[in-house]
Amino acid sequence: MNMTNDSKTTDAVNDETPRVCSCCDEPLREDKTEHCAVCKGSMCADCRYSCENCGDILCGDCVRWSDQDDCAYCANCLSESKAPAYSPERQRIMDSHEHMFTVGLEIEINGGHDHDKLKNHPLIAGYCTDGSLYHRDGLEYQTDILFTTDFDAINKLVESIHCYGDEPERAGGHMHVRRTRRQTPSRWYWALKGLSDRQARNLNMRHTYYNRWCELRHGDYSGKDTAVNDTHADTIELRTFARWDDTTATRLAVALEWAHHMWRYFESHELYQLKTADIMRESARSAYATPRTTPAMRLATSRKEN
């Protein structure tokens, strides 16, 4: 079949029309072109986004942003999030007792697990995806405000967590202790500094042997790679802990007891009354001698703090 001159001209024009990025309208280079996993549109490398959870490539129209961590996600992964909804009653109790110890945990799980059980547990306040968890089924859970009387219940929950994945150790477990005037990041720095490597491992801490995300740095208490993070308004975050699941649950019990003891120790001493050697010695002594308390003992302690 013969092709007319008009059709030849049209085809030539189409061949010469440069493809442009669907986001910025700049011409696309063949070796720098990306394709959105959702709408299949073409874009330049500068306009691409990557889902923090599953890694899918996204364009500006298909990317979704999380209010929790300001990271980019696809629509499917962003749906796996719920902002922490803390119990008003627990908040009221904490606010009405200035010297009561409270703590919160972040439980990261890098692999398949029973999502429904954790999402619906009364001690879980929220959950979200996390950029450090590469497994598609990985999630981070945030607990509600925990009192000493919750220690047995949170331990029981952690004992029930079993992770199905190739690298569960990529997950971490952060601890948030209540902030007061006498709870300072430097005091908690010296508490961690006073622990030997063996003591730290027994408490499920990793700053003494693998500190990529929890380096112990004196005077530097901000960010996601420090052992002590002072950027939260109501808590001081200890980022040194490894994952919390059925393989580490026995160490969680001891870690909570240690944190409770050190918190009370700091609370009973006015600022500048403690020397660094005092803190390090007390931390090491507590880690060595911390007993497993009973519910009755913790209830009695809670009443004293009230």
CSV table of C-alpha atoms in Angstrom, one decimal:
chain,number,residue,atom,x,y,z
A,1,MET,CA,0.0,0.0,0.0
A,2,ASN,CA,1.3,3.4,-0.9
A,3,MET,CA,1.7,6.0,1.8
A,4,THR,CA,0.7,9.5,1.0
A,5,ASN,CA,3.0,12.5,1.5
A,6,ASP,CA,0.8,13.9,4.2
A,7,SER,CA,1.0,10.7,6.3
A,8,LYS,CA,4.7,10.6,5.9
A,9,THR,CA,5.0,14.2,7.1
A,10,THR,CA,2.8,13.5,10.1
A,11,ASP,CA,4.8,10.4,11.1
A,12,ALA,CA,8.0,12.3,10.8
A,13,VAL,CA,6.8,15.1,13.1
A,14,ASN,CA,5.6,12.5,15.7
A,15,ASP,CA,9.0,10.8,15.6
A,16,GLU,CA,10.8,14.1,16.1
A,17,THR,CA,8.6,15.3,19.0
A,18,PRO,CA,10.6,14.9,22.2
A,19,ARG,CA,9.1,13.0,25.1
A,20,VAL,CA,8.8,15.1,28.2
A,21,CYS,CA,8.5,14.4,31.9
A,22,SER,CA,4.9,14.2,33.1
A,23,CYS,CA,5.8,16.2,36.2
A,24,CYS,CA,8.2,19.0,35.1
A,25,ASP,CA,7.7,19.0,31.3
A,26,GLU,CA,11.4,18.8,30.7
A,27,PRO,CA,12.6,16.6,27.8
A,28,LEU,CA,13.3,13.0,28.8
A,29,ARG,CA,16.7,11.3,28.3
A,30,GLU,CA,16.4,7.7,27.4
A,31,ASP,CA,19.0,6.6,30.0
A,32,LYS,CA,17.3,8.8,32.7
A,33,THR,CA,13.7,7.9,32.3
A,34,GLU,CA,11.7,6.4,35.1
A,35,HIS,CA,8.1,4.9,35.0
A,36,CYS,CA,5.5,5.3,37.8
A,37,ALA,CA,4.4,2.0,39.2
A,38,VAL,CA,0.8,3.3,39.6
A,39,CYS,CA,-0.1,5.4,36.5
A,40,LYS,CA,2.7,4.1,34.3
A,41,GLY,CA,3.7,7.7,33.3
A,42,SER,CA,7.2,8.6,32.3
A,43,MET,CA,9.3,11.0,34.4
A,44,CYS,CA,12.8,12.2,34.8
A,45,ALA,CA,15.0,11.0,37.6
A,46,ASP,CA,14.7,14.3,39.4
A,47,CYS,CA,10.9,14.0,39.7
A,48,ARG,CA,10.8,10.4,40.9
A,49,TYR,CA,9.8,9.3,44.4
A,50,SER,CA,10.3,5.9,46.0
A,51,CYS,CA,7.9,4.4,48.5
A,52,GLU,CA,9.7,4.2,51.9
A,53,ASN,CA,8.1,0.8,52.5
A,54,CYS,CA,7.9,-1.2,49.3
A,55,GLY,CA,10.3,0.7,47.1
A,56,ASP,CA,7.9,1.3,44.2
A,57,ILE,CA,8.8,4.2,41.9
A,58,LEU,CA,6.1,7.0,42.0
A,59,CYS,CA,5.4,10.2,40.2
A,60,GLY,CA,4.4,13.4,41.9
A,61,ASP,CA,0.7,12.8,41.3
A,62,CYS,CA,0.7,9.2,42.8
A,63,VAL,CA,3.0,9.7,45.8
A,64,ARG,CA,1.4,10.0,49.2
A,65,TRP,CA,3.0,11.8,52.2
A,66,SER,CA,2.9,10.6,55.8
A,67,ASP,CA,2.1,13.1,58.5
A,68,GLN,CA,4.0,10.9,61.0
A,69,ASP,CA,7.5,10.8,59.4
A,70,ASP,CA,7.2,13.1,56.4
A,71,CYS,CA,8.2,10.3,54.1
A,72,ALA,CA,6.9,9.3,50.7
A,73,TYR,CA,4.7,6.2,50.3
A,74,CYS,CA,2.4,4.6,47.8
A,75,ALA,CA,-1.3,4.6,48.6
A,76,ASN,CA,-1.2,0.9,49.6
A,77,CYS,CA,1.6,1.3,52.1
A,78,LEU,CA,0.3,4.6,53.6
A,79,SER,CA,-2.9,2.9,54.5
A,80,GLU,CA,-0.9,0.7,56.9
A,81,SER,CA,-0.7,3.6,59.4
A,82,LYS,CA,-2.6,4.9,62.3
A,83,ALA,CA,-1.4,7.9,64.3
A,84,PRO,CA,-1.0,7.1,68.0
A,85,ALA,CA,-4.2,7.6,69.9
A,86,TYR,CA,-3.2,7.7,73.6
A,87,SER,CA,-5.7,6.8,76.2
A,88,PRO,CA,-7.2,10.0,77.8
A,89,GLU,CA,-7.5,8.1,81.1
A,90,ARG,CA,-3.9,7.1,81.1
A,91,GLN,CA,-2.9,10.7,80.1
A,92,ARG,CA,-5.0,12.0,83.0
A,93,ILE,CA,-3.5,9.7,85.5
A,94,MET,CA,0.0,10.6,84.4
A,95,ASP,CA,-0.6,14.3,84.4
A,96,SER,CA,-2.1,14.2,87.9
A,97,HIS,CA,1.0,12.4,89.4
A,98,GLU,CA,4.1,14.5,88.7
A,99,HIS,CA,6.6,11.9,90.0
A,100,MET,CA,5.1,8.8,88.4
A,101,PHE,CA,7.3,6.7,86.1
A,102,THR,CA,5.8,6.1,82.6
A,103,VAL,CA,7.3,4.6,79.6
A,104,GLY,CA,6.5,3.9,76.0
A,105,LEU,CA,7.9,1.5,73.5
A,106,GLU,CA,8.4,1.5,69.7
A,107,ILE,CA,8.2,-2.1,68.5
A,108,GLU,CA,9.6,-2.6,64.9
A,109,ILE,CA,9.0,-5.9,63.1
A,110,ASN,CA,10.9,-6.5,59.9
A,111,GLY,CA,8.8,-9.3,58.4
A,112,GLY,CA,5.5,-11.1,58.4
A,113,HIS,CA,3.6,-11.3,61.7
A,114,ASP,CA,0.2,-11.3,63.1
A,115,HIS,CA,-0.9,-7.7,62.2
A,116,ASP,CA,-4.4,-7.9,63.5
A,117,LYS,CA,-3.3,-9.1,67.0
A,118,LEU,CA,-1.0,-6.1,67.4
A,119,LYS,CA,-3.1,-3.5,65.8
A,120,ASN,CA,-6.1,-4.4,68.0
A,121,HIS,CA,-4.2,-4.9,71.3
A,122,PRO,CA,-5.3,-2.5,74.0
A,123,LEU,CA,-1.7,-1.5,74.8
A,124,ILE,CA,-1.0,-0.5,71.2
A,125,ALA,CA,-1.8,3.1,70.4
A,126,GLY,CA,-0.6,3.4,66.8
A,127,TYR,CA,1.4,1.9,63.9
A,128,CYS,CA,3.1,2.9,60.7
A,129,THR,CA,5.5,1.8,58.1
A,130,ASP,CA,9.1,2.7,58.6
A,131,GLY,CA,11.9,3.4,56.1
A,132,SER,CA,14.4,1.2,57.9
A,133,LEU,CA,12.1,-1.9,57.5
A,134,TYR,CA,12.6,-3.3,54.0
A,135,HIS,CA,10.2,-6.2,54.3
A,136,ARG,CA,6.8,-5.5,52.7
A,137,ASP,CA,5.0,-6.7,55.8
A,138,GLY,CA,7.2,-4.9,58.2
A,139,LEU,CA,5.5,-2.3,60.6
A,140,GLU,CA,6.4,-0.2,63.6
A,141,TYR,CA,4.0,-0.2,66.5
A,142,GLN,CA,3.8,2.5,69.2
A,143,THR,CA,2.5,1.5,72.6
A,144,ASP,CA,0.1,3.5,74.8
A,145,ILE,CA,1.4,5.2,77.9
A,146,LEU,CA,2.7,2.4,80.1
A,147,PHE,CA,2.8,2.2,83.9
A,148,THR,CA,4.8,-0.2,86.0
A,149,THR,CA,1.6,-2.2,86.5
A,150,ASP,CA,1.6,-2.8,82.7
A,151,PHE,CA,5.0,-4.6,82.7
A,152,ASP,CA,3.6,-8.1,82.7
A,153,ALA,CA,1.0,-7.4,80.0
A,154,ILE,CA,3.5,-5.7,77.6
A,155,ASN,CA,6.0,-8.6,78.2
A,156,LYS,CA,3.3,-11.1,77.4
A,157,LEU,CA,2.5,-9.3,74.2
A,158,VAL,CA,6.2,-9.2,73.1
A,159,GLU,CA,6.5,-12.9,73.9
A,160,SER,CA,3.8,-13.6,71.4
A,161,ILE,CA,5.4,-11.7,68.5
A,162,HIS,CA,7.0,-14.1,66.0
A,163,CYS,CA,8.6,-12.6,62.9
A,164,TYR,CA,8.7,-14.4,59.6
A,165,GLY,CA,11.5,-12.8,57.6
A,166,ASP,CA,15.1,-13.2,56.4
A,167,GLU,CA,16.5,-10.3,58.5
A,168,PRO,CA,14.4,-9.7,61.6
A,169,GLU,CA,17.4,-8.2,63.3
A,170,ARG,CA,17.1,-5.0,61.1
A,171,ALA,CA,14.3,-3.9,63.4
A,172,GLY,CA,14.9,-1.9,66.5
A,173,GLY,CA,13.0,-1.2,69.7
A,174,HIS,CA,13.1,2.3,71.1
A,175,MET,CA,12.1,3.2,74.7
A,176,HIS,CA,10.6,6.6,75.7
A,177,VAL,CA,10.9,7.5,79.3
A,178,ARG,CA,8.9,10.3,80.8
A,179,ARG,CA,10.6,13.7,80.8
A,180,THR,CA,10.7,15.8,84.0
A,181,ARG,CA,13.0,18.6,85.1
A,182,ARG,CA,15.4,16.1,86.7
A,183,GLN,CA,15.4,13.7,83.7
A,184,THR,CA,18.0,15.0,81.3
A,185,PRO,CA,19.7,13.5,78.2
A,186,SER,CA,23.1,13.8,79.8
A,187,ARG,CA,22.1,11.8,82.8
A,188,TRP,CA,20.8,9.1,80.6
A,189,TYR,CA,24.0,9.2,78.5
A,190,TRP,CA,26.0,8.5,81.6
A,191,ALA,CA,23.6,5.7,82.6
A,192,LEU,CA,24.3,4.0,79.3
A,193,LYS,CA,28.0,4.8,79.4
A,194,GLY,CA,28.2,3.0,82.8
A,195,LEU,CA,27.1,-0.4,81.3
A,196,SER,CA,29.6,-3.0,80.2
A,197,ASP,CA,29.2,-4.7,76.9
A,198,ARG,CA,27.8,-7.8,78.6
A,199,GLN,CA,25.4,-5.8,80.7
A,200,ALA,CA,24.2,-3.8,77.7
A,201,ARG,CA,23.6,-7.1,75.7
A,202,ASN,CA,21.6,-8.5,78.7
A,203,LEU,CA,19.4,-5.5,78.5
A,204,ASN,CA,19.0,-6.0,74.7
A,205,MET,CA,21.0,-2.8,74.0
A,206,ARG,CA,23.3,-2.6,71.0
A,207,HIS,CA,25.2,0.7,71.4
A,208,THR,CA,28.3,-1.2,72.6
A,209,TYR,CA,28.6,-3.4,69.5
A,210,TYR,CA,26.5,-2.2,66.7
A,211,ASN,CA,25.8,1.5,66.8
A,212,ARG,CA,24.8,2.6,63.3
A,213,TRP,CA,21.5,3.8,64.6
A,214,CYS,CA,22.4,4.4,68.2
A,215,GLU,CA,25.9,5.9,68.6
A,216,LEU,CA,26.6,7.0,72.2
A,217,ARG,CA,27.8,10.6,71.7
A,218,HIS,CA,28.3,12.9,74.7
A,219,GLY,CA,26.5,16.2,74.1
A,220,ASP,CA,24.9,15.1,70.8
A,221,TYR,CA,21.3,14.1,71.7
A,222,SER,CA,19.3,14.7,68.5
A,223,GLY,CA,18.5,12.7,65.4
A,224,LYS,CA,17.9,9.1,64.4
A,225,ASP,CA,21.4,7.8,64.9
A,226,THR,CA,22.0,8.7,68.5
A,227,ALA,CA,21.6,6.4,71.5
A,228,VAL,CA,19.9,9.2,73.5
A,229,ASN,CA,17.4,11.4,71.6
A,230,ASP,CA,16.3,14.6,73.2
A,231,THR,CA,14.1,16.0,70.5
A,232,HIS,CA,10.7,14.9,71.9
A,233,ALA,CA,8.7,17.3,74.1
A,234,ASP,CA,7.4,14.9,76.7
A,235,THR,CA,9.9,12.0,76.6
A,236,ILE,CA,13.6,11.2,76.4
A,237,GLU,CA,14.1,8.5,73.8
A,238,LEU,CA,16.6,5.6,74.3
A,239,ARG,CA,17.3,4.3,70.8
A,240,THR,CA,19.8,1.7,71.7
A,241,PHE,CA,17.5,-1.3,72.0
A,242,ALA,CA,17.4,-4.2,69.5
A,243,ARG,CA,14.1,-5.7,68.3
A,244,TRP,CA,11.4,-6.7,70.7
A,245,ASP,CA,9.8,-10.1,69.9
A,246,ASP,CA,9.7,-13.7,71.2
A,247,THR,CA,13.5,-13.9,70.9
A,248,THR,CA,14.2,-11.0,73.2
A,249,ALA,CA,11.1,-10.8,75.5
A,250,THR,CA,13.1,-12.0,78.6
A,251,ARG,CA,15.4,-9.1,78.2
A,252,LEU,CA,12.6,-6.6,77.9
A,253,ALA,CA,11.5,-7.4,81.4
A,254,VAL,CA,14.9,-6.6,82.8
A,255,ALA,CA,15.3,-3.5,80.6
A,256,LEU,CA,12.1,-2.1,81.9
A,257,GLU,CA,13.1,-2.7,85.5
A,258,TRP,CA,16.5,-1.1,84.8
A,259,ALA,CA,14.9,2.0,83.2
A,260,HIS,CA,12.4,2.3,86.1
A,261,HIS,CA,15.2,2.1,88.6
A,262,MET,CA,17.4,4.7,86.9
A,263,TRP,CA,14.4,7.0,86.4
A,264,ARG,CA,13.6,6.9,90.1
A,265,TYR,CA,17.3,7.4,90.9
A,266,PHE,CA,17.4,10.6,88.8
A,267,GLU,CA,14.1,11.8,90.2
A,268,SER,CA,15.3,11.5,93.7
A,269,HIS,CA,18.4,13.7,93.1
A,270,GLU,CA,18.2,17.4,92.3
A,271,LEU,CA,20.1,18.6,89.2
A,272,TYR,CA,23.9,18.9,89.7
A,273,GLN,CA,23.8,16.7,92.8
A,274,LEU,CA,25.1,13.6,90.9
A,275,LYS,CA,28.6,13.1,89.6
A,276,THR,CA,29.0,11.2,86.4
A,277,ALA,CA,30.8,8.5,88.3
A,278,ASP,CA,27.8,8.2,90.6
A,279,ILE,CA,25.5,7.7,87.7
A,280,MET,CA,27.7,5.1,86.0
A,281,ARG,CA,28.2,3.2,89.1
A,282,GLU,CA,24.5,3.1,89.9
A,283,SER,CA,23.6,2.1,86.4
A,284,ALA,CA,26.1,-0.8,86.4
A,285,ARG,CA,25.0,-1.9,89.9
A,286,SER,CA,21.3,-1.8,88.8
A,287,ALA,CA,21.9,-3.8,85.6
A,288,TYR,CA,23.8,-6.4,87.6
A,289,ALA,CA,21.3,-6.7,90.5
A,290,THR,CA,18.0,-5.7,89.0
A,291,PRO,CA,15.5,-8.3,90.3
A,292,ARG,CA,12.3,-9.4,88.5
A,293,THR,CA,9.6,-7.7,90.6
A,294,THR,CA,6.2,-9.1,91.1
A,295,PRO,CA,2.9,-7.3,90.2
A,296,ALA,CA,2.3,-6.6,93.9
A,297,MET,CA,5.7,-5.1,94.3
A,298,ARG,CA,5.2,-2.8,91.3
A,299,LEU,CA,1.7,-1.8,92.5
A,300,ALA,CA,3.3,-0.8,95.8
A,301,THR,CA,6.0,1.2,94.0
A,302,SER,CA,3.4,2.9,91.8
A,303,ARG,CA,1.5,4.0,94.9
A,304,LYS,CA,4.6,5.5,96.4
A,305,GLU,CA,5.2,7.5,93.2
A,306,ASN,CA,1.7,8.8,93.4
